[in-house]
Amino acid sequence: MSETRKLVAILAADIAGYSRLVGADEDRTLARLRGLRSDLIDPAISVHHGRVVKRTGDGILIEFRSVVDAVRCAIEVQKGMVERNAGLPPERRIEFRVGIHLGDVVEESDGDLMGDGVNIAARLEGIADRGGICISRQVLDQIEGKLDLSYRELGRQNLKNIVKPVEVYGILFDTAVAPGSQFLTTANLKQEIRYCKAPDGVRLAYATVGTGPPMLRSAHWLGHLEYDWELPIARHFLLGLANNHTLIRYDARGNGLSDWDVKEISLDAWVSDMETVADAAGLTRFPLLGFSQGCAVSIAYAVRHPERVSHLILYGGFAAGTNKRPDVTAADRERFAAMKTLVKQGWGADNPAFRQIFTSMMMPTATKDQEDAFNELQRLSGSPECATRYLETVANLDVRELLSQVKAPTLVMHVRDDPRVLSKLGRELAAGIPGARFVALPGKNHVFLEQDPGLPRFFEELKDFLTDVS
C-alpha cells in the first residue's frame, strides 16, 4: 500500500454526550444528525474546500489545504448550531466539540490519514468546550491577524500519547467574553496566570487574583485556574477568598493548566511544587490554606518552612489516607478499589450513573447545573489515568508524625456531615496539632457550593482567626 506525506490542517469533531442523546431518543437524534449533515455541515465543508476523511457515528475527520478555511468552517458550523439549539432544553441539544491542528500526516492509498497531526487534532477536540473550538499554537500562528477572532490561552497541554506538549488556545467567537472573565469583571477582579518550573521539570501554572495581603491556597486533584471561575461550583468560594486577600493558587501537576503527563505524583512532589510556586510568587511570610488532600501537603510545607507560614488554615482534610488508617476494613479496601475502577472508566464521561455516584459523595446537595459542571470539570481538569493515580497517592498519604511539629497558629474547619471525608478525621487532625482550634460547619458538601449554610461561617471564622492571631 503506497503512502504520501503532506502538511495539512486537520479538523476533528464529535458530539458531546452522543451516547446519552441516542439512549434517550435514538430515532430523533439520528434524524436530526442527518438533517444537520445535509443542511449545515456538508455545505460548510464544501464551501471551505474541505475533504471528509472519515465519519463515525458521532464524529468526523476533515482535511483542509488552508488553516484559515478550516477555522472558518468550524466557526460557521458552531454558530449554526447555536441557532439550531435555540429554545431546546440542554438535554436535547446536539453540541459539537472541535479540535484543529496543522501538522504532518501520512495519506494512505485509500485516502485515510494517519500520524500525529491527526492524533493531536483528535486530542484537542477532546478537551474543547461543548460548542467550542480548540486550536494548537501552529494553527494560531497561521490565522492570527487574518481572522477577526479572540483567543483564550489554555496552556501547554500534555496530550495523551503525544510526545511533546502542545500549546492550546480556545477560540472566542466574535466579541464574546468567557463566562469566567465576565464573573471576574463583575466582581471588579483581574486574574493573572503565570508559569514556573518544578525541580523535576514539570511546568506549573499559578494565578494571582484580588488585592490585600497574600494568601496561598493548596492545589487539589480537581482544579483548573480558568474554568474554576466559569463553572458554578467553586467561584463564589474563590471570590470570598479574593475579596480581602491577594489569592495565589495553582494547578497541581497533572491538572488544569499545569503539565498533565508527569512521571511522579507523590507527597514529596506536591510539597516541592508548593515551594516552587511560593518562591515564584515572591511570597515571604503568608497564611496557607489547605483544602482536602491539600491539607496534608500544607502541613508538610508548614513543618519544612515554619518561618514562612504565618497562619495555617485546614479545611476538609485528614492526616492519613484510606489505606493508612488503623480502622480500615476489608470492605473499605473493596470500596476504594471500586472507586478507582469508576474513576478510570467514567472520569468526565457523559454517563449519568457515574456522575450521580461520584457527585453524591462530593456534593450531595448540588443542583443539576452544579452536577453537570462538576462532571465537566473532571474532563477539563485532568485525564482518567491521572485521576486514578491521584486517588492511589491520596489513599497512602500519612502526615500524622508531622502534626506535633507544626509551629504556626492553626485553624481546622470541617463540614459536619461531609460524606467524602468524615468530620472525625478533621477532629483528629486538629487534636494532633499543638494549639489548633477546630470548627464544625453546617452542611453536607465536601466541596463548598454557593448555597451551602457553612460558607458564611467559614469566612467569618477565617477573618476572626487572621485578625486575632495577627
Coordinates of C-alpha atoms in Angstrom, one line a residue:
M1 CA 0.0 0.0 0.0
S2 CA 1.5 3.3 -1.1
E3 CA 1.5 6.4 1.2
T4 CA 2.3 10.1 0.9
R5 CA 3.4 12.6 3.4
K6 CA 1.9 16.1 3.4
L7 CA 1.3 19.1 5.7
V8 CA -2.4 19.8 6.1
A9 CA -5.0 21.3 8.5
I10 CA -6.9 18.6 10.3
L11 CA -10.3 19.3 11.9
A12 CA -11.7 16.6 14.3
A13 CA -15.2 17.0 15.7
D14 CA -17.6 14.9 17.8
I15 CA -20.9 15.3 19.6
A16 CA -20.8 15.8 23.3
G17 CA -23.0 13.4 25.1
Y18 CA -23.8 11.4 22.0
S19 CA -24.5 8.1 23.9
R20 CA -26.9 9.9 26.2
L21 CA -28.7 11.5 23.3
V22 CA -29.1 8.3 21.4
G23 CA -30.1 6.4 24.6
A24 CA -32.8 8.9 25.3
D25 CA -34.3 9.1 21.8
E26 CA -32.3 7.3 19.1
D27 CA -34.7 7.9 16.2
R28 CA -35.0 11.7 16.8
T29 CA -31.2 12.1 17.4
L30 CA -30.2 10.3 14.2
A31 CA -32.8 12.1 12.2
R32 CA -31.6 15.5 13.5
L33 CA -28.0 14.5 12.8
R34 CA -28.8 13.5 9.2
G35 CA -30.5 16.9 8.8
L36 CA -27.5 18.8 10.2
R37 CA -25.2 17.0 7.8
S38 CA -27.2 17.8 4.7
D39 CA -28.2 21.4 5.7
L40 CA -25.2 22.7 7.6
I41 CA -22.1 20.5 8.0
D42 CA -21.6 19.2 4.5
P43 CA -22.3 22.5 2.7
A44 CA -19.9 24.3 5.1
I45 CA -17.2 21.7 4.3
S46 CA -17.7 22.1 0.6
V47 CA -17.7 26.0 0.7
H48 CA -14.4 25.9 2.6
H49 CA -12.8 23.3 0.4
G50 CA -12.6 20.5 2.9
R51 CA -12.4 16.8 2.3
V52 CA -14.1 14.3 4.7
V53 CA -11.5 11.7 5.6
K54 CA -13.8 9.6 7.7
R55 CA -17.1 9.7 9.6
T56 CA -18.1 7.8 12.8
G57 CA -21.5 7.7 14.5
D58 CA -20.8 10.9 16.4
G59 CA -17.6 12.2 14.8
I60 CA -16.0 13.4 11.7
L61 CA -12.4 14.0 10.5
I62 CA -11.8 16.6 7.8
E63 CA -8.7 17.7 5.8
F64 CA -8.2 21.3 4.7
R65 CA -5.5 22.7 2.5
S66 CA -5.9 26.0 4.3
V67 CA -5.8 26.6 8.1
V68 CA -8.0 29.7 7.6
D69 CA -10.6 27.6 5.7
A70 CA -10.6 25.0 8.5
V71 CA -11.2 27.6 11.2
R72 CA -13.9 29.4 9.2
C73 CA -15.6 26.1 8.6
A74 CA -15.6 25.3 12.3
I75 CA -16.9 28.7 13.2
E76 CA -19.7 28.5 10.6
V77 CA -20.8 25.1 12.0
Q78 CA -20.7 26.1 15.6
K79 CA -22.6 29.4 15.0
G80 CA -25.1 27.4 13.0
M81 CA -25.6 25.0 15.9
V82 CA -26.3 27.9 18.3
E83 CA -29.2 28.9 16.1
R84 CA -30.5 25.3 15.8
N85 CA -30.2 24.7 19.5
A86 CA -32.1 27.9 20.5
G87 CA -35.2 27.0 22.5
L88 CA -34.2 23.4 23.1
P89 CA -33.7 22.1 26.6
P90 CA -30.0 21.3 27.4
E91 CA -30.6 17.5 27.4
R92 CA -31.8 17.6 23.8
R93 CA -29.2 19.8 22.3
I94 CA -26.7 18.5 19.8
E95 CA -23.4 20.2 20.6
F96 CA -20.1 19.7 18.8
R97 CA -16.6 19.8 20.2
V98 CA -14.0 20.7 17.6
G99 CA -10.2 20.5 17.5
I100 CA -8.0 21.9 14.8
H101 CA -4.2 21.3 14.2
L102 CA -1.8 22.0 11.4
G103 CA 0.6 19.1 11.1
D104 CA 2.4 16.5 9.0
V105 CA 0.3 13.4 8.1
V106 CA 0.6 10.3 6.1
E107 CA -2.1 9.7 3.4
E108 CA -2.6 6.1 2.5
S109 CA -3.8 4.9 -0.9
D110 CA -7.4 4.7 0.2
G111 CA -7.4 8.4 1.3
D112 CA -7.2 7.8 5.0
L113 CA -4.9 10.0 7.1
M114 CA -2.5 8.8 9.9
G115 CA 0.1 10.3 12.2
D116 CA 0.5 12.8 15.0
G117 CA -1.2 15.5 13.0
V118 CA -4.5 13.5 13.2
N119 CA -3.9 12.4 16.8
I120 CA -3.3 15.9 18.0
A121 CA -6.5 17.3 16.4
A122 CA -8.5 14.4 18.0
R123 CA -7.0 15.2 21.4
L124 CA -7.8 18.9 21.0
E125 CA -11.4 18.0 20.2
G126 CA -11.5 16.0 23.4
I127 CA -10.6 19.0 25.6
A128 CA -12.8 21.5 23.8
D129 CA -15.9 23.0 25.4
R130 CA -19.3 22.0 24.2
G131 CA -19.9 24.2 21.2
G132 CA -16.3 25.3 21.4
I133 CA -13.1 25.1 19.2
C134 CA -9.6 24.3 20.5
I135 CA -6.7 25.0 18.3
S136 CA -2.9 24.4 18.5
R137 CA -0.3 27.1 18.5
Q138 CA 0.6 26.1 14.9
V139 CA -3.0 27.0 13.9
L140 CA -2.9 30.2 15.8
D141 CA 0.3 31.3 14.1
Q142 CA -1.4 30.9 10.7
I143 CA -4.7 32.6 11.4
E144 CA -3.7 35.4 13.8
G145 CA -4.2 38.8 12.0
K146 CA -6.2 37.1 9.2
L147 CA -9.4 36.4 11.1
D148 CA -11.1 38.8 13.5
L149 CA -11.2 36.5 16.5
S150 CA -10.2 36.5 20.2
Y151 CA -8.4 33.6 21.8
R152 CA -8.1 32.3 25.3
E153 CA -4.8 30.7 26.3
L154 CA -5.4 27.2 27.7
G155 CA -1.8 26.4 28.5
R156 CA 0.8 23.9 27.3
Q157 CA -1.1 20.5 27.5
N158 CA 0.5 17.1 27.6
L159 CA -2.0 15.3 25.4
K160 CA -2.4 11.5 25.7
N161 CA 0.1 9.6 23.5
I162 CA 1.6 12.8 22.1
V163 CA 5.3 13.0 22.9
K164 CA 5.7 16.8 23.1
P165 CA 3.4 19.3 24.9
V166 CA 1.1 21.2 22.7
E167 CA 0.2 24.9 23.3
V168 CA -3.6 25.1 23.2
Y169 CA -6.0 28.0 22.6
G170 CA -9.7 28.3 22.7
I171 CA -11.5 30.5 20.2
L172 CA -13.9 33.1 21.5
F173 CA -16.5 33.8 18.8
D174 CA -16.9 37.4 17.7
T175 CA -16.5 39.7 20.8
A176 CA -17.7 37.1 23.2
V177 CA -16.1 37.1 26.6
A178 CA -15.5 33.9 28.6
P179 CA -18.0 33.5 31.4
G180 CA -15.1 33.4 33.9
S181 CA -13.8 36.7 32.7
Q182 CA -17.3 38.2 32.9
F183 CA -17.6 37.0 36.5
L184 CA -14.3 38.4 37.5
T185 CA -15.1 41.7 35.8
T186 CA -18.4 42.0 37.6
A187 CA -16.6 41.4 40.9
N188 CA -14.0 44.0 39.9
L189 CA -11.2 41.5 39.9
K190 CA -8.5 40.5 37.5
Q191 CA -6.7 37.2 37.4
E192 CA -3.1 36.9 36.1
I193 CA -1.8 33.5 35.2
R194 CA 2.0 32.7 35.1
Y195 CA 4.1 29.7 34.8
C196 CA 7.1 28.3 36.8
K197 CA 9.1 25.0 36.6
A198 CA 9.4 22.5 39.4
P199 CA 12.9 20.9 40.0
D200 CA 12.0 17.8 38.0
G201 CA 11.0 20.0 35.0
V202 CA 7.2 19.9 35.4
R203 CA 5.6 23.1 34.3
L204 CA 3.2 24.6 36.9
A205 CA 0.6 27.2 36.3
Y206 CA -0.3 29.6 39.1
A207 CA -2.6 32.6 39.3
T208 CA -3.0 35.7 41.4
V209 CA -6.3 37.5 41.9
G210 CA -7.6 40.1 44.3
T211 CA -5.9 42.8 46.5
G212 CA -4.6 42.9 50.0
P213 CA -2.2 40.7 52.0
P214 CA -1.2 37.4 50.2
M215 CA -2.7 34.0 50.9
L216 CA -1.6 30.8 49.3
R217 CA -4.1 28.1 48.7
S218 CA -3.0 24.5 48.1
A219 CA -3.8 22.7 44.9
H220 CA -6.0 19.6 44.7
W221 CA -6.9 17.0 42.1
L222 CA -9.9 18.8 40.6
G223 CA -8.8 22.2 39.6
H224 CA -8.4 24.5 36.6
L225 CA -7.3 28.1 37.0
E226 CA -9.5 29.3 34.2
Y227 CA -12.6 27.1 34.4
D228 CA -12.9 27.3 38.2
W229 CA -14.3 30.8 37.5
E230 CA -16.6 29.7 34.7
L231 CA -18.4 26.8 36.3
P232 CA -21.0 27.3 39.1
I233 CA -19.1 25.3 41.7
A234 CA -16.1 27.0 43.4
R235 CA -16.2 30.5 42.1
H236 CA -18.1 32.0 45.0
F237 CA -15.7 30.4 47.4
L238 CA -12.8 31.8 45.4
L239 CA -14.5 35.2 45.3
G240 CA -14.8 35.2 49.1
L241 CA -11.1 34.4 49.5
A242 CA -10.1 37.1 46.9
N243 CA -12.2 39.8 48.5
N244 CA -9.7 40.6 51.2
H245 CA -6.5 39.0 50.0
T246 CA -4.3 38.6 47.0
L247 CA -5.1 34.9 46.5
I248 CA -2.4 32.8 45.0
R249 CA -3.4 29.4 43.8
Y250 CA -2.0 26.9 41.3
D251 CA -3.0 23.8 39.3
A252 CA -1.4 20.7 40.6
R253 CA 0.9 18.6 38.4
G254 CA -1.3 16.6 36.1
N255 CA -4.2 19.1 36.4
G256 CA -5.6 22.1 34.6
L257 CA -3.1 24.4 33.0
S258 CA -0.1 22.6 34.6
D259 CA 1.6 19.7 32.7
W260 CA -0.6 16.7 32.5
D261 CA 1.8 13.9 31.7
V262 CA 4.1 13.7 34.7
K263 CA 6.3 10.9 36.0
E264 CA 6.0 11.5 39.7
I265 CA 2.8 12.1 41.8
S266 CA 3.7 11.9 45.5
L267 CA 3.6 13.9 48.7
D268 CA 7.2 15.0 48.2
A269 CA 6.4 16.2 44.7
W270 CA 3.4 18.1 45.9
V271 CA 5.3 19.8 48.6
S272 CA 8.1 20.7 46.2
D273 CA 5.5 22.2 43.9
M274 CA 4.2 24.3 46.7
E275 CA 7.7 25.5 47.4
T276 CA 8.2 26.3 43.7
V277 CA 5.0 28.3 43.5
A278 CA 5.6 30.2 46.7
D279 CA 9.1 31.2 45.5
A280 CA 7.9 32.2 42.0
A281 CA 5.1 34.3 43.5
G282 CA 7.7 36.1 45.7
L283 CA 6.0 35.1 49.0
T284 CA 7.9 35.5 52.2
R285 CA 5.5 35.1 55.1
F286 CA 1.9 34.3 54.4
P287 CA -1.3 32.4 55.5
L288 CA -1.6 29.0 54.0
L289 CA -5.0 27.5 53.2
G290 CA -5.1 23.7 52.7
F291 CA -8.1 22.1 51.0
S292 CA -9.0 18.4 51.2
Q293 CA -5.9 16.3 50.4
G294 CA -4.0 19.6 50.1
C295 CA -4.2 19.8 53.9
A296 CA -1.5 17.1 54.2
V297 CA 0.7 18.9 51.7
S298 CA 0.2 22.2 53.6
I299 CA 1.1 20.5 56.9
A300 CA 4.3 19.1 55.4
Y301 CA 5.2 22.5 53.9
A302 CA 4.5 24.3 57.2
V303 CA 6.8 21.9 59.1
R304 CA 9.6 22.4 56.5
H305 CA 9.1 26.2 56.4
P306 CA 7.9 27.5 59.8
E307 CA 9.4 30.9 59.1
R308 CA 7.2 31.4 56.1
V309 CA 3.8 30.2 57.3
S310 CA 2.1 32.9 59.5
H311 CA -1.2 31.0 59.8
L312 CA -2.3 27.5 58.8
I313 CA -6.0 27.0 57.8
L314 CA -7.1 23.5 57.0
Y315 CA -10.5 22.7 55.5
G316 CA -12.0 19.2 54.8
G317 CA -8.7 17.5 55.5
F318 CA -7.2 14.4 57.1
A319 CA -3.8 13.2 58.3
A320 CA -3.9 9.7 56.9
G321 CA -5.3 8.4 53.7
T322 CA -7.7 5.5 53.5
N323 CA -5.0 2.8 53.3
K324 CA -3.1 4.2 56.2
R325 CA -5.9 4.5 58.8
P326 CA -5.8 2.0 61.6
D327 CA -9.5 1.2 61.4
V328 CA -9.5 0.4 57.7
T329 CA -11.5 -2.7 56.9
A330 CA -11.6 -5.2 54.0
A331 CA -14.9 -3.6 53.0
D332 CA -13.2 -0.2 52.9
R333 CA -10.5 -1.5 50.6
E334 CA -13.1 -3.1 48.3
R335 CA -14.9 0.3 48.1
F336 CA -11.6 2.0 47.3
A337 CA -10.9 -0.5 44.5
A338 CA -14.4 0.0 43.1
M339 CA -13.9 3.8 43.2
K340 CA -10.6 3.5 41.3
T341 CA -12.4 1.5 38.6
L342 CA -15.2 4.0 38.4
V343 CA -12.8 6.9 38.1
K344 CA -10.7 5.1 35.4
Q345 CA -13.7 4.2 33.4
G346 CA -16.1 7.1 33.9
W347 CA -14.0 10.2 34.7
G348 CA -15.5 13.1 32.8
A349 CA -17.7 10.9 30.7
D350 CA -21.3 11.8 29.8
N351 CA -22.5 9.0 32.0
P352 CA -25.3 10.0 34.5
A353 CA -24.7 6.8 36.6
F354 CA -21.1 7.6 37.3
R355 CA -21.8 11.3 37.7
Q356 CA -24.5 10.6 40.3
I357 CA -22.3 8.2 42.3
F358 CA -19.3 10.5 42.4
T359 CA -21.1 13.7 42.7
S360 CA -23.3 12.4 45.6
M361 CA -20.1 11.7 47.6
M362 CA -18.5 15.1 46.9
M363 CA -21.6 17.4 46.9
P364 CA -24.9 15.6 47.7
T365 CA -27.0 18.8 47.7
A366 CA -25.8 20.1 44.4
T367 CA -28.2 21.4 41.8
K368 CA -28.5 19.9 38.4
D369 CA -26.4 22.7 36.9
Q370 CA -23.7 22.2 39.6
E371 CA -23.7 18.4 39.0
D372 CA -23.2 18.9 35.3
A373 CA -20.5 21.5 35.9
F374 CA -18.7 19.1 38.2
N375 CA -18.7 16.4 35.6
E376 CA -17.4 18.9 33.0
L377 CA -14.6 20.0 35.4
Q378 CA -13.4 16.4 35.6
R379 CA -13.0 16.3 31.8
L380 CA -11.3 19.7 31.7
S381 CA -9.0 19.3 34.7
G382 CA -7.2 16.1 34.1
S383 CA -7.2 12.7 32.5
P384 CA -8.8 9.5 33.9
E385 CA -5.3 8.0 34.2
C386 CA -4.0 10.9 36.3
A387 CA -7.2 11.0 38.4
T388 CA -6.6 7.3 39.2
R389 CA -3.0 8.0 40.2
Y390 CA -4.2 10.8 42.5
L391 CA -6.6 8.5 44.2
E392 CA -3.9 6.0 44.9
T393 CA -1.4 8.6 46.2
V394 CA -4.0 10.3 48.4
A395 CA -5.1 6.9 49.9
N396 CA -1.5 6.4 51.0
L397 CA -0.8 9.9 52.5
D398 CA 0.3 9.9 56.1
V399 CA 1.5 13.1 57.9
R400 CA 0.5 12.0 61.4
E401 CA 4.1 12.2 62.6
L402 CA 4.3 15.8 61.4
L403 CA 1.3 17.1 63.3
S404 CA 3.1 17.8 66.6
Q405 CA 5.8 19.7 64.7
V406 CA 3.5 22.4 63.3
K407 CA 4.5 25.8 64.8
A408 CA 2.0 28.1 63.0
P409 CA -1.3 29.0 64.6
T410 CA -3.8 26.6 63.1
L411 CA -7.5 26.7 62.4
V412 CA -9.2 23.4 61.3
M413 CA -12.6 23.6 59.7
H414 CA -14.8 20.7 58.6
V415 CA -18.4 20.2 57.4
R416 CA -20.3 18.1 60.0
D417 CA -22.0 15.8 57.5
D418 CA -19.2 15.5 54.9
P419 CA -19.8 12.1 53.3
R420 CA -16.4 12.1 51.4
V421 CA -14.1 13.0 54.3
L422 CA -15.7 12.3 57.7
S423 CA -15.6 15.1 60.2
K424 CA -14.0 12.9 62.8
L425 CA -10.8 12.9 60.6
G426 CA -10.8 16.7 60.8
R427 CA -11.1 16.5 64.6
E428 CA -8.2 14.0 64.7
L429 CA -6.2 16.5 62.6
A430 CA -6.8 19.3 65.0
A431 CA -6.1 17.2 68.0
G432 CA -2.6 16.4 66.8
I433 CA -1.6 20.0 66.1
P434 CA -0.5 22.0 69.2
G435 CA -3.0 24.7 70.0
A436 CA -5.1 24.1 66.9
R437 CA -8.8 25.2 67.0
F438 CA -11.5 23.1 65.4
V439 CA -14.7 24.4 64.0
A440 CA -17.6 22.2 62.7
L441 CA -19.5 23.9 59.9
P442 CA -23.1 23.1 59.0
G443 CA -23.7 21.4 55.7
K444 CA -23.2 18.1 53.7
N445 CA -20.9 19.0 50.8
H446 CA -17.2 18.3 50.7
V447 CA -16.8 20.9 48.0
F448 CA -18.3 24.3 49.1
L449 CA -21.2 25.4 47.0
E450 CA -22.8 28.9 46.7
Q451 CA -25.9 27.8 48.7
D452 CA -24.1 26.0 51.5
P453 CA -25.0 27.2 55.0
G454 CA -21.4 26.7 56.2
L455 CA -19.9 29.1 53.6
P456 CA -20.7 32.4 55.5
R457 CA -19.5 30.8 58.7
F458 CA -16.2 29.7 57.1
F459 CA -15.4 33.3 56.1
E460 CA -16.4 34.7 59.5
E461 CA -14.1 32.2 61.2
L462 CA -11.3 32.8 58.7
K463 CA -11.5 36.6 59.2
D464 CA -11.5 36.3 63.0
F465 CA -8.7 33.9 63.0
L466 CA -6.4 36.0 60.9
T467 CA -7.3 39.1 62.9
D468 CA -7.0 37.6 66.3
V469 CA -3.6 35.9 65.6
S470 CA -2.0 38.7 63.7

